[in-house]
Short mmCIF file of C-alpha atoms and ligand atoms in Angstrom, two decimals:
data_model
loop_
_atom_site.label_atom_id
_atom_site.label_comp_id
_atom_site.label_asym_id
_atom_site.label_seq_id
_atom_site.Cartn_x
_atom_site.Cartn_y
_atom_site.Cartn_z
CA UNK Z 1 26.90 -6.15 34.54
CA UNK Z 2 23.07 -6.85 34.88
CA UNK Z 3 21.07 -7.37 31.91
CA UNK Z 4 18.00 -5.88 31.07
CA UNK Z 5 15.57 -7.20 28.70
CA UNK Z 6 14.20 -5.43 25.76
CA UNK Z 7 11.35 -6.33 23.19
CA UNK Z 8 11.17 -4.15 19.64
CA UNK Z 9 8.01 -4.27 18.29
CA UNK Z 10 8.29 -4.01 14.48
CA UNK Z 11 10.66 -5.21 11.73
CA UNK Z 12 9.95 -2.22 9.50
CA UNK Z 13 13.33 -0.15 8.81
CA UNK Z 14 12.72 1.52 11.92
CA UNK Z 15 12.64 -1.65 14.38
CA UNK Z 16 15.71 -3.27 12.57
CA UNK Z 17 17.68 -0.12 13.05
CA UNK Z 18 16.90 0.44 16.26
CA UNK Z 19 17.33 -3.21 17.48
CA UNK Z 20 20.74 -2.75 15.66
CA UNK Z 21 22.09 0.68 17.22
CA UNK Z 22 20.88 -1.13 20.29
CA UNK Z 23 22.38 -4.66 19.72
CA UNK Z 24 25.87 -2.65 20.40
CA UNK Z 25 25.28 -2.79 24.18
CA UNK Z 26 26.11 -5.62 25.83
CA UNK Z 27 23.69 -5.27 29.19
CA UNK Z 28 20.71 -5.14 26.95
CA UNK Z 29 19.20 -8.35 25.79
CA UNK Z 30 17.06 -7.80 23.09
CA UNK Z 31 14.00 -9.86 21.30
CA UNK Z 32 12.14 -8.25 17.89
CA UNK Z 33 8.72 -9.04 17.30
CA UNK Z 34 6.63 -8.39 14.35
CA UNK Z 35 4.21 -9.31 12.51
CA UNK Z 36 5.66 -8.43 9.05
CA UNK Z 37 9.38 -9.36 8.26
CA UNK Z 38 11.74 -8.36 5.55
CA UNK Z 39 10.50 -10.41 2.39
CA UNK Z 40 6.88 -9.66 3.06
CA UNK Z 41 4.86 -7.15 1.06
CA UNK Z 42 1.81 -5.71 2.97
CA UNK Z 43 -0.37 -2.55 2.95
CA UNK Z 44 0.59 -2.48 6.46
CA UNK Z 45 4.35 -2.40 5.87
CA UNK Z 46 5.69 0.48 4.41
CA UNK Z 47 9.60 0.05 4.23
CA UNK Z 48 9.74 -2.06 0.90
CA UNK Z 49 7.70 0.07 -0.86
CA UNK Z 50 10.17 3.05 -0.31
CA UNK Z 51 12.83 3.99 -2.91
CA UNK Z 52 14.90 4.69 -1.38
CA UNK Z 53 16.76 7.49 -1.98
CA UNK Z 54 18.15 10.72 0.85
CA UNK Z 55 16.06 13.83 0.02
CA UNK Z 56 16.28 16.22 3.04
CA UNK Z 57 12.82 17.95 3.65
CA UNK Z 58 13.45 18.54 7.82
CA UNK Z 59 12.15 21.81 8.76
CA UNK Z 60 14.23 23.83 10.97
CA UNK Z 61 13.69 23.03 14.44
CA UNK Z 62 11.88 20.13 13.65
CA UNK Z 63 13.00 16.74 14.90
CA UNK Z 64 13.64 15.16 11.33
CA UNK Z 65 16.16 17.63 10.85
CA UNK Z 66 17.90 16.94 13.83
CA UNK Z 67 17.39 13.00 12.47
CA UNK Z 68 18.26 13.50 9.03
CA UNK Z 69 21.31 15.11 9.68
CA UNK Z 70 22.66 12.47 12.44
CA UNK Z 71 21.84 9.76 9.70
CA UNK Z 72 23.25 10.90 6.26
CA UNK Z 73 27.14 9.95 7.59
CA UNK Z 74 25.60 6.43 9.08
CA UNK Z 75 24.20 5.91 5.30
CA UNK Z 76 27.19 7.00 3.60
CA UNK Z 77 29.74 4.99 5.46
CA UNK Z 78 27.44 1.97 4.97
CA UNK Z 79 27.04 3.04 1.26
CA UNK Z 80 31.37 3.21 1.03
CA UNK Z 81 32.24 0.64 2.97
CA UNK Z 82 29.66 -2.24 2.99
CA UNK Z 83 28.17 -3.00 -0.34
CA UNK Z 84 26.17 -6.03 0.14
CA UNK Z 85 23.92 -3.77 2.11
CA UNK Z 86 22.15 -2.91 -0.80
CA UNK Z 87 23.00 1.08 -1.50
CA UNK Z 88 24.69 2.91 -3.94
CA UNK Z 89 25.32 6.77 -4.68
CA UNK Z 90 22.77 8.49 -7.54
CA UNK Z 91 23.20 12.21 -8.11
CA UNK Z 92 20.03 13.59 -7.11
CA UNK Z 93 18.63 16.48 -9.28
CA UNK Z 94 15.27 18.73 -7.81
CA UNK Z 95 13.38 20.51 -9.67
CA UNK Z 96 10.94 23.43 -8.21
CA UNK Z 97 7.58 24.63 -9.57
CA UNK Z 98 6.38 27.94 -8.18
CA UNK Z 99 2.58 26.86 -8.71
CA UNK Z 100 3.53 23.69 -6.21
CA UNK Z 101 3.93 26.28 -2.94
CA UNK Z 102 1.00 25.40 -0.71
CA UNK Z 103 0.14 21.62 -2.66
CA UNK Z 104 0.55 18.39 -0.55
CA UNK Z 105 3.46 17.66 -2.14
CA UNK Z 106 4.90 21.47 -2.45
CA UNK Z 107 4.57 21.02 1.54
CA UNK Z 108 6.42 18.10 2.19
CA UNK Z 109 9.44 19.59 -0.70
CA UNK Z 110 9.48 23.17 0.52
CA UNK Z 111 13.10 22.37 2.17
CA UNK Z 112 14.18 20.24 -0.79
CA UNK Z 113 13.43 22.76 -3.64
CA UNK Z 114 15.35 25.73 -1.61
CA UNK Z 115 18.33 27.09 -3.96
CA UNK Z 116 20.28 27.31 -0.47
CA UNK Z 117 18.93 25.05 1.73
CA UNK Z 118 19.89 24.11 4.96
CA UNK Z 119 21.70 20.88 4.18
CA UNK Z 120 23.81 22.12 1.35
CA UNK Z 121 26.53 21.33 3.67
CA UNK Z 122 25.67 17.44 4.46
CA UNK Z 123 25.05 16.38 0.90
CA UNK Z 124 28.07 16.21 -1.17
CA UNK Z 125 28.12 18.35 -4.44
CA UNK Z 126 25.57 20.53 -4.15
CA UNK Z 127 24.60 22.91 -6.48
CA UNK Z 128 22.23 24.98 -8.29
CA UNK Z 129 21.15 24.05 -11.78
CA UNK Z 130 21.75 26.09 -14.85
CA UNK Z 131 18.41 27.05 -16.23
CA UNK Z 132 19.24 25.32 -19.97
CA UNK Z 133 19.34 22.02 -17.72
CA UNK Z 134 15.70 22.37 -16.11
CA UNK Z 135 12.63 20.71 -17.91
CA UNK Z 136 10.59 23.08 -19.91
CA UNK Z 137 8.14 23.49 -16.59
CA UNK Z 138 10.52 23.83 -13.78
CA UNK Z 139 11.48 27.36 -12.28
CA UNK Z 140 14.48 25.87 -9.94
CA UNK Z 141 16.85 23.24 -9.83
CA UNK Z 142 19.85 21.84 -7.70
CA UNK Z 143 21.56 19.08 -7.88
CA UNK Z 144 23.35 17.30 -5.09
CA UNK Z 145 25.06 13.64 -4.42
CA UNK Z 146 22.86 11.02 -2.48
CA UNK Z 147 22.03 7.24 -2.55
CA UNK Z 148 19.19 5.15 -2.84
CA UNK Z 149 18.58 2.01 -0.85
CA UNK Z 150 17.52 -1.44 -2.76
CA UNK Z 151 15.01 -2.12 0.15
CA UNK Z 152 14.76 -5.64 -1.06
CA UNK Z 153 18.61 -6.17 0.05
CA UNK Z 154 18.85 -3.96 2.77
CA UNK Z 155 15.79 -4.63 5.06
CA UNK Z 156 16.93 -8.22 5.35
CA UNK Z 157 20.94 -7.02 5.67
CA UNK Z 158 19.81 -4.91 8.90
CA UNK Z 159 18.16 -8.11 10.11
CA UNK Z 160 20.79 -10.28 9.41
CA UNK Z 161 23.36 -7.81 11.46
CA UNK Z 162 20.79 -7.57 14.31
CA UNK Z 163 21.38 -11.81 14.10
CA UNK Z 164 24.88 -11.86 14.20
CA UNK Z 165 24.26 -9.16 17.41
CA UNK Z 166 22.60 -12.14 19.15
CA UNK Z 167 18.91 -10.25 18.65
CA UNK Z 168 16.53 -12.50 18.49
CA UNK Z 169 13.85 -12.19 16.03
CA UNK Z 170 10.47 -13.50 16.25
CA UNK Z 171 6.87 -13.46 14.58
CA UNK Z 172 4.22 -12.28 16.61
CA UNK Z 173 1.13 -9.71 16.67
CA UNK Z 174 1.01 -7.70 19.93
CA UNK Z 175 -2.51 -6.49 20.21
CA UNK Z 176 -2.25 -4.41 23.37
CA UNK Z 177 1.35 -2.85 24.13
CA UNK Z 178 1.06 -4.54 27.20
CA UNK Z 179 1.55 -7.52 26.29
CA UNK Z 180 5.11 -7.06 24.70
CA UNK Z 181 6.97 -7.53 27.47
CA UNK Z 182 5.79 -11.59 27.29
CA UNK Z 183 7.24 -11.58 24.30
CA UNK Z 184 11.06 -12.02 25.44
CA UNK Z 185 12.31 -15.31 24.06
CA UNK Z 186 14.24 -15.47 28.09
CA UNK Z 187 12.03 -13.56 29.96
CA UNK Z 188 9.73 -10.62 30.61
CA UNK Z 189 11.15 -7.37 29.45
CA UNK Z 190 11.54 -4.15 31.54
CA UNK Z 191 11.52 -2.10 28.21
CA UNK Z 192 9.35 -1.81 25.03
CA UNK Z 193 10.04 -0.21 21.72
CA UNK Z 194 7.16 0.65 19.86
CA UNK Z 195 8.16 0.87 16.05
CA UNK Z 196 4.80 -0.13 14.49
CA UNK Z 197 4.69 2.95 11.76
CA UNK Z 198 1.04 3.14 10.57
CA UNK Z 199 -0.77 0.87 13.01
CA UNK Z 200 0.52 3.03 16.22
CA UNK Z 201 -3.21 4.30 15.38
CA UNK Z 202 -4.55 0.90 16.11
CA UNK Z 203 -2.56 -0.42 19.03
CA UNK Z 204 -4.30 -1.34 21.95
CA UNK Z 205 -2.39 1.25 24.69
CA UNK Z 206 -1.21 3.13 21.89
CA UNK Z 207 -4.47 4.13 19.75
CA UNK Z 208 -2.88 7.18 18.53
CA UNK Z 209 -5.61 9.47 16.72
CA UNK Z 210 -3.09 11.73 14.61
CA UNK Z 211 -1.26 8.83 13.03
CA UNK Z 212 -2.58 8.31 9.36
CA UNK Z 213 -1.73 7.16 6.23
CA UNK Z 214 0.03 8.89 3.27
CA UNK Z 215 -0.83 6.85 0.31
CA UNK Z 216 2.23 6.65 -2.39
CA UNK Z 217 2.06 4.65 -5.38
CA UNK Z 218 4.73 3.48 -7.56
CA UNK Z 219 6.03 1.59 -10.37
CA UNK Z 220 9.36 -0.27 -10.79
CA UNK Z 221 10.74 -0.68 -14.08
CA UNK Z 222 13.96 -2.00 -15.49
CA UNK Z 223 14.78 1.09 -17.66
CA UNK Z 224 17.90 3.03 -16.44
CA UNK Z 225 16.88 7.30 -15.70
CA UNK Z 226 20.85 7.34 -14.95
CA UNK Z 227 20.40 10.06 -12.30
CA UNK Z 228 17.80 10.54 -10.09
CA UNK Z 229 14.58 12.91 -11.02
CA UNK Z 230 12.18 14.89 -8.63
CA UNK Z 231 9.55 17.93 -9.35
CA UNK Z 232 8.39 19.43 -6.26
CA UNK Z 233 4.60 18.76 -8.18
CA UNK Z 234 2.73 18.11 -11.32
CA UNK Z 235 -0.05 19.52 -13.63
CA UNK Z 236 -2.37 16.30 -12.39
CA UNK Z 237 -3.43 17.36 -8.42
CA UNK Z 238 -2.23 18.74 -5.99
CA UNK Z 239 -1.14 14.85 -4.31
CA UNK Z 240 0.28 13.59 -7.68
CA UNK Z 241 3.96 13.57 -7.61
CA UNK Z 242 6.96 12.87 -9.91
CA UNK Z 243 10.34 11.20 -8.88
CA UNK Z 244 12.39 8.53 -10.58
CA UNK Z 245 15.30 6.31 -8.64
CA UNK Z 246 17.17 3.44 -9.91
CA UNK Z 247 17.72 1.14 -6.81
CA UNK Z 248 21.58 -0.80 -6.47
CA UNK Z 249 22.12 -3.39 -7.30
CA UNK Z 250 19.73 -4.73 -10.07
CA UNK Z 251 16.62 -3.67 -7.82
CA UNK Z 252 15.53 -1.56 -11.10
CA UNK Z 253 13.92 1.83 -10.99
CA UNK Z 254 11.30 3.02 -8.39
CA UNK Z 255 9.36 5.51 -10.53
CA UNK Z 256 6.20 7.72 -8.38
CA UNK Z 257 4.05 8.84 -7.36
CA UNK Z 258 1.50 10.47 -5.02
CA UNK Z 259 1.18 11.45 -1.45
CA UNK Z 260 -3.02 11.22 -0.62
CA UNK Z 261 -3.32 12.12 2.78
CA UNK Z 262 -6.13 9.60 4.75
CA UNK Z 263 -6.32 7.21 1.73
CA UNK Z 264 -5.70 3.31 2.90
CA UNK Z 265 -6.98 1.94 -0.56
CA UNK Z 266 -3.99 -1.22 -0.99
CA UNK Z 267 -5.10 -1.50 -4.73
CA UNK Z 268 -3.11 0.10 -7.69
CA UNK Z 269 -5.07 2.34 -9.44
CA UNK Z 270 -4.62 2.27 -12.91
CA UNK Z 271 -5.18 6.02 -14.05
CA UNK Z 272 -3.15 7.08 -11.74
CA UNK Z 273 -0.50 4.48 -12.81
CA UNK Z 274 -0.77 5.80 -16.81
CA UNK Z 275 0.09 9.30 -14.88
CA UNK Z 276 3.40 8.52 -13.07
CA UNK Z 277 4.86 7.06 -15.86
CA UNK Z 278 3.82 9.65 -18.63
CA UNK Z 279 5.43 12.05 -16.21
CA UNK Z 280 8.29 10.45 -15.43
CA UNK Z 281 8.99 10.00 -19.76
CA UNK Z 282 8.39 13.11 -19.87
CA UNK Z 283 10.67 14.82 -16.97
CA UNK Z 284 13.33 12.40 -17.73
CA UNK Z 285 13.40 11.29 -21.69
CA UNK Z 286 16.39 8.74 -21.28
CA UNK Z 287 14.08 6.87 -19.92
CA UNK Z 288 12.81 6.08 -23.02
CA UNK Z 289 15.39 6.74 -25.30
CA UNK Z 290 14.49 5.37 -28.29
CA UNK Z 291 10.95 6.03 -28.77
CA UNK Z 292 10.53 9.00 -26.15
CA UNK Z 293 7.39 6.72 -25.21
CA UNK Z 294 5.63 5.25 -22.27
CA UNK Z 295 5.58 1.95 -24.13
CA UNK Z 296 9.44 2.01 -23.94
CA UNK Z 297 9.28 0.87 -19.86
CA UNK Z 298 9.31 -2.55 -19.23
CA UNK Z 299 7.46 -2.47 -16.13
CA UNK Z 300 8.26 -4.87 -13.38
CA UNK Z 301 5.43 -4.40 -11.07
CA UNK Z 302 3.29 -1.53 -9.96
CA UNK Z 303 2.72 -1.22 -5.88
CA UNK Z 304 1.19 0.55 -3.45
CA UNK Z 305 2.43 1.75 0.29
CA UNK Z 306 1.31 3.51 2.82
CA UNK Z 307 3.64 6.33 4.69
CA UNK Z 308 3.06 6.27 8.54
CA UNK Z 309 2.17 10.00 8.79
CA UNK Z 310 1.58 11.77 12.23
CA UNK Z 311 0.28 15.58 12.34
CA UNK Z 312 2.61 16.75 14.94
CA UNK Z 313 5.79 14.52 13.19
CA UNK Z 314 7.55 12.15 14.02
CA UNK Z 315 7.34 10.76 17.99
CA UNK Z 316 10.39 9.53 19.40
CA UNK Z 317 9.60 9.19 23.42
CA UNK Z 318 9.27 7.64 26.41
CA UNK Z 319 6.36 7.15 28.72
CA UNK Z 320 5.62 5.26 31.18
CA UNK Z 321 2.06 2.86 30.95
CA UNK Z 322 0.86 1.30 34.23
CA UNK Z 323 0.39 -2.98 33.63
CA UNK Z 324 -1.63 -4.95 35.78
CA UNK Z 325 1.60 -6.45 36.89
CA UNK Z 326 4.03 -3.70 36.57
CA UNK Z 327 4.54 -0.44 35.32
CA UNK Z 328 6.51 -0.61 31.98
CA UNK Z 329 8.54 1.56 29.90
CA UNK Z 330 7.31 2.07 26.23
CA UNK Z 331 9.67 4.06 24.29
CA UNK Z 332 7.67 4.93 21.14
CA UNK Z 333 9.53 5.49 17.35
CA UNK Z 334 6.97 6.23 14.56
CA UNK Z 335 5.82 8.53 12.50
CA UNK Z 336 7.99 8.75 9.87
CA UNK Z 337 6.27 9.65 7.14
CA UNK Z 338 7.90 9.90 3.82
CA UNK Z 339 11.52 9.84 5.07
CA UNK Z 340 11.82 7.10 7.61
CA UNK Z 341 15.13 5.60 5.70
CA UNK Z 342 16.40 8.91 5.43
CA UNK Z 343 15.80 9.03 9.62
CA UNK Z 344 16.47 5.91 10.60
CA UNK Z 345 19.60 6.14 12.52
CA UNK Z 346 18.81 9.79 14.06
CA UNK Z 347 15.81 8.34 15.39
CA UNK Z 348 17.77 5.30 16.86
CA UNK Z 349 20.41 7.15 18.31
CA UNK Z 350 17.67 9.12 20.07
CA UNK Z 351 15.84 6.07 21.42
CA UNK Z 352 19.06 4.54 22.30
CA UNK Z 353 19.40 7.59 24.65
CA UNK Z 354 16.12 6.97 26.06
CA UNK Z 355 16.88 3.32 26.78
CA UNK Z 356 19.73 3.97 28.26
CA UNK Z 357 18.42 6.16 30.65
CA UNK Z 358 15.85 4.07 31.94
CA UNK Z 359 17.88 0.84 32.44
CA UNK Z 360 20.46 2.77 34.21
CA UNK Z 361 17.97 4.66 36.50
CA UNK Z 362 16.55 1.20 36.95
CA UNK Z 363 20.22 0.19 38.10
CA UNK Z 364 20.45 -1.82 41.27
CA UNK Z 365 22.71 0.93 43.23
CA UNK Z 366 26.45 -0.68 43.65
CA UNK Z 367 26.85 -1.16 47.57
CA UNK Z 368 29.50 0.54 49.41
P1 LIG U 401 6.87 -0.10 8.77
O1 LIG U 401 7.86 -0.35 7.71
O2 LIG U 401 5.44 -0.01 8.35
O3 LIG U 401 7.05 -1.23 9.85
C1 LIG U 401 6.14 -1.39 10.91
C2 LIG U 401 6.39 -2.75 11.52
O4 LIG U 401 5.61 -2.91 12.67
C3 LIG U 401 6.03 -3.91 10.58
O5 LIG U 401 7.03 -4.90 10.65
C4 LIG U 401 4.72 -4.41 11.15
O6 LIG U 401 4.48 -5.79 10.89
C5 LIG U 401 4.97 -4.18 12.62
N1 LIG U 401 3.74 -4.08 13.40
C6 LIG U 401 2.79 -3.13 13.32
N2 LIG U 401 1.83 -3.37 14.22
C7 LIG U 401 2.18 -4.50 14.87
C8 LIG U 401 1.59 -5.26 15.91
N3 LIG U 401 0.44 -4.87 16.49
N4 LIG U 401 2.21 -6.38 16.34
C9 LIG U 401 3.39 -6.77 15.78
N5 LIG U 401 3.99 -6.08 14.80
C10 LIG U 401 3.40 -4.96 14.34
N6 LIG U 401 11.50 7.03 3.10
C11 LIG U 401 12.74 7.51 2.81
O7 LIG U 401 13.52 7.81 3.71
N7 LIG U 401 13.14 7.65 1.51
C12 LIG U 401 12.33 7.35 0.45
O8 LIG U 401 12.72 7.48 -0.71
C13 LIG U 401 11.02 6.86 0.74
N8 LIG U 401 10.17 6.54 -0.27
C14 LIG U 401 8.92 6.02 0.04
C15 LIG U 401 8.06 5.67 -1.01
C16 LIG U 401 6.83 5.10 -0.73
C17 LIG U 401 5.91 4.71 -1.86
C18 LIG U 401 6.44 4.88 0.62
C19 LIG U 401 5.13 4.22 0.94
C20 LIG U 401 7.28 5.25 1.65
C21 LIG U 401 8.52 5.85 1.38
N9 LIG U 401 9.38 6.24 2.40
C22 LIG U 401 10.64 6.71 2.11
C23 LIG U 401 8.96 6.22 3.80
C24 LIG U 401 9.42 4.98 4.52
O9 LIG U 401 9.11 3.84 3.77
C25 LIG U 401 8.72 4.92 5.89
O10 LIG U 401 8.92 6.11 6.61
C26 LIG U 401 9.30 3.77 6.71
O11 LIG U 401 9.24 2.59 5.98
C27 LIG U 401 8.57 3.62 8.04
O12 LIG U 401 9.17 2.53 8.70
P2 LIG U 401 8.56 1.91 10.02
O13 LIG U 401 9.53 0.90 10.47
O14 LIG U 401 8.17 3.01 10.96
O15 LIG U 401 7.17 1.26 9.56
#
């Protein structure tokens, strides 16, 4: 069997997954670069800032749907069967506003707040709320089973199973796609997979214009919400959000947020900080059960990421950029926005078609 070399570019939960899905075929030889690793925290880094918890929000016909779906039975066989990954199941309770339709954040929930949406057959449990159980300034609610990641545990358990696949991982910055292929601890590689989230927009080869950053801020605390808590908006702007999930594992509770569209600002702002967790006290009062009070969170931190948004979605596909040397195949995976966990293996499986299809098109033909 001949081997073809392949170079990720990215250790986000994008490039880990992908390097993974990938690792499973033994004719590809694969090297991940990156500049950030599991363990770092950096503006330019999004996956440990996530939650991270399953919310479906795919529109129909949309690629995340398509990913979403393919990715929930990955997620729940690793939640079942592997728990050192890092994920356990939360029940996952959505609340809808009807003043939210048309907000930033109404947007991006319009799927999630349906009373019969499209993936009450994927999620386990589903089902609508009973109006006594919906806070005071919610319209809707459903309910349905989920998980939520401790990214903390599982970023560096998808890089430890790429390891023991014989990936090998490496520190680098590529500053022109180009130069990936160099990258190959044994070689030059025939194929490059382009999982750089945000900085896609500032890739030399790559440079792409509509990728831009969704600004979410957060909170952890060690208080225990017992279920997880989202409102498809809030009474403070129309990019202020409200959801509350208690990572596995110890990894306390993730407690947000906002989604400001074009704002890179890395620093916490503390205004906005007050806001998420008055809301969050107030949505969910176990919280703080025995005062009812903000000053009932013991806060562990308060952080800042930045979604890798992209106006026409996600982009998972190949293309084919001319080198100096050689022409090279980039298969591109980023984009992913606010639900790149919640993707991750959809997106994979889909570049693992891709890369399959080149390196066997680039098969030597047997001889008769
Ligand atoms: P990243 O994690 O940003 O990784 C990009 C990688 O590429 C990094 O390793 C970086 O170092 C590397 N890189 C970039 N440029 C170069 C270069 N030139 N050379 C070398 N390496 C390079 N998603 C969910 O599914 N569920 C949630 O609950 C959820 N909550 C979120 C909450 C917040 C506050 C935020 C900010 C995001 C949330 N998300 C959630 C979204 C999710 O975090 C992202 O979609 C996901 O992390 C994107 O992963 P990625 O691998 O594409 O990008």
């Amino acid at each position: 069997m001949s081997q073809n070399n392949v170079v990720v570019v990215g250790a986000g939960v994008i490039g880990l997954t992908t390097a993974l899905v990938l690792s499973k075929h033994k004719n590809l030889n694969i090297t991940l670069v990156s500049k950030h690793m599991p363990g770092d925290y950096d503006i330019e880094y999004a996956s440990p800032w996530a939650g991270a918890n399953f919310m479906p929000v795919g529109k129909e016909g949309s690629k995340l749907r398509a990913f979403e779906r393919a990715t929930w039975p990955e997620i729940d066989r690793i939640c079942r069967d592997i728990p050192e990954a890092g994920i356990h199941y939360q029940e996952c309770k959505v609340y809808g506003r009807k003043k939210d339709e048309g907000t930033a954040v109404g947007i991006w929930f319009q799927e999630l707040i349906k009373e019969d949406p499209w993936f009450k057959d994927l999620m386990p449990e589903f089902k609508i709320l009973d109006k006594s159980e919906l806070p005071p300034s919610c319209n809707t609610g459903t309910s349905f089973k989920s998980v939520c990641i401790n990214t903390a545990i599982y970023l560096p358990w998808l890089l430890g199973q790429c390891l023991k696949n014989n990936v090998a991982i490496k520190r680098g910055i590529i500053n022109h796609i180009s130069e990936a292929p160099s990258h190959h601890t044994t070689g030059t590689a025939s194929v490059v997979i382009n999982c750089t989230g945000l900085m896609a927009s500032k890739l030399g080869g790559v440079m792409d214009t509509t990728v831009y950053p969704g600004r979410g801020q957060i909170a952890i605390v060690r208080n225990e919400p017992g279920a997880m808590h989202t409102t498809s908006g809030t009474d403070d702007g129309p990019e202020e959000a409200m959801y509350i999930m208690q990572r596995a594992a110890g990894g306390g509770t993730i407690i947000g947020g906002c989604l400001q569209h074009g704002n890179w600002d890395s620093q916490v702002d503390p205004s906005l900080a007050n806001r998420i967790l008055q809301r969050a006290v107030d949505i969910c009062p176990s919280l703080a059960p025995k005062t009812g009070k903000v000053t009932e969170l013991s806060i562990i931190r308060h952080g800042v990421g930045l979604r890798p948004m992209r106006e026409d979605g996600i982009r998972v596909e190949k293309e084919l950029i001319g080198t100096r040397d050689q022409d090279l195949w980039v298969v591109h995976g980023y984009g992913h926005a606010g639900y790149g966990y919640q993707s991750s293996f959809g997106s994979a499986f889909a570049m693992e078609e891709l890369v399959l299809g080149i390196v066997n098109k680039n098969a030597p033909k047997a001889k008769l």
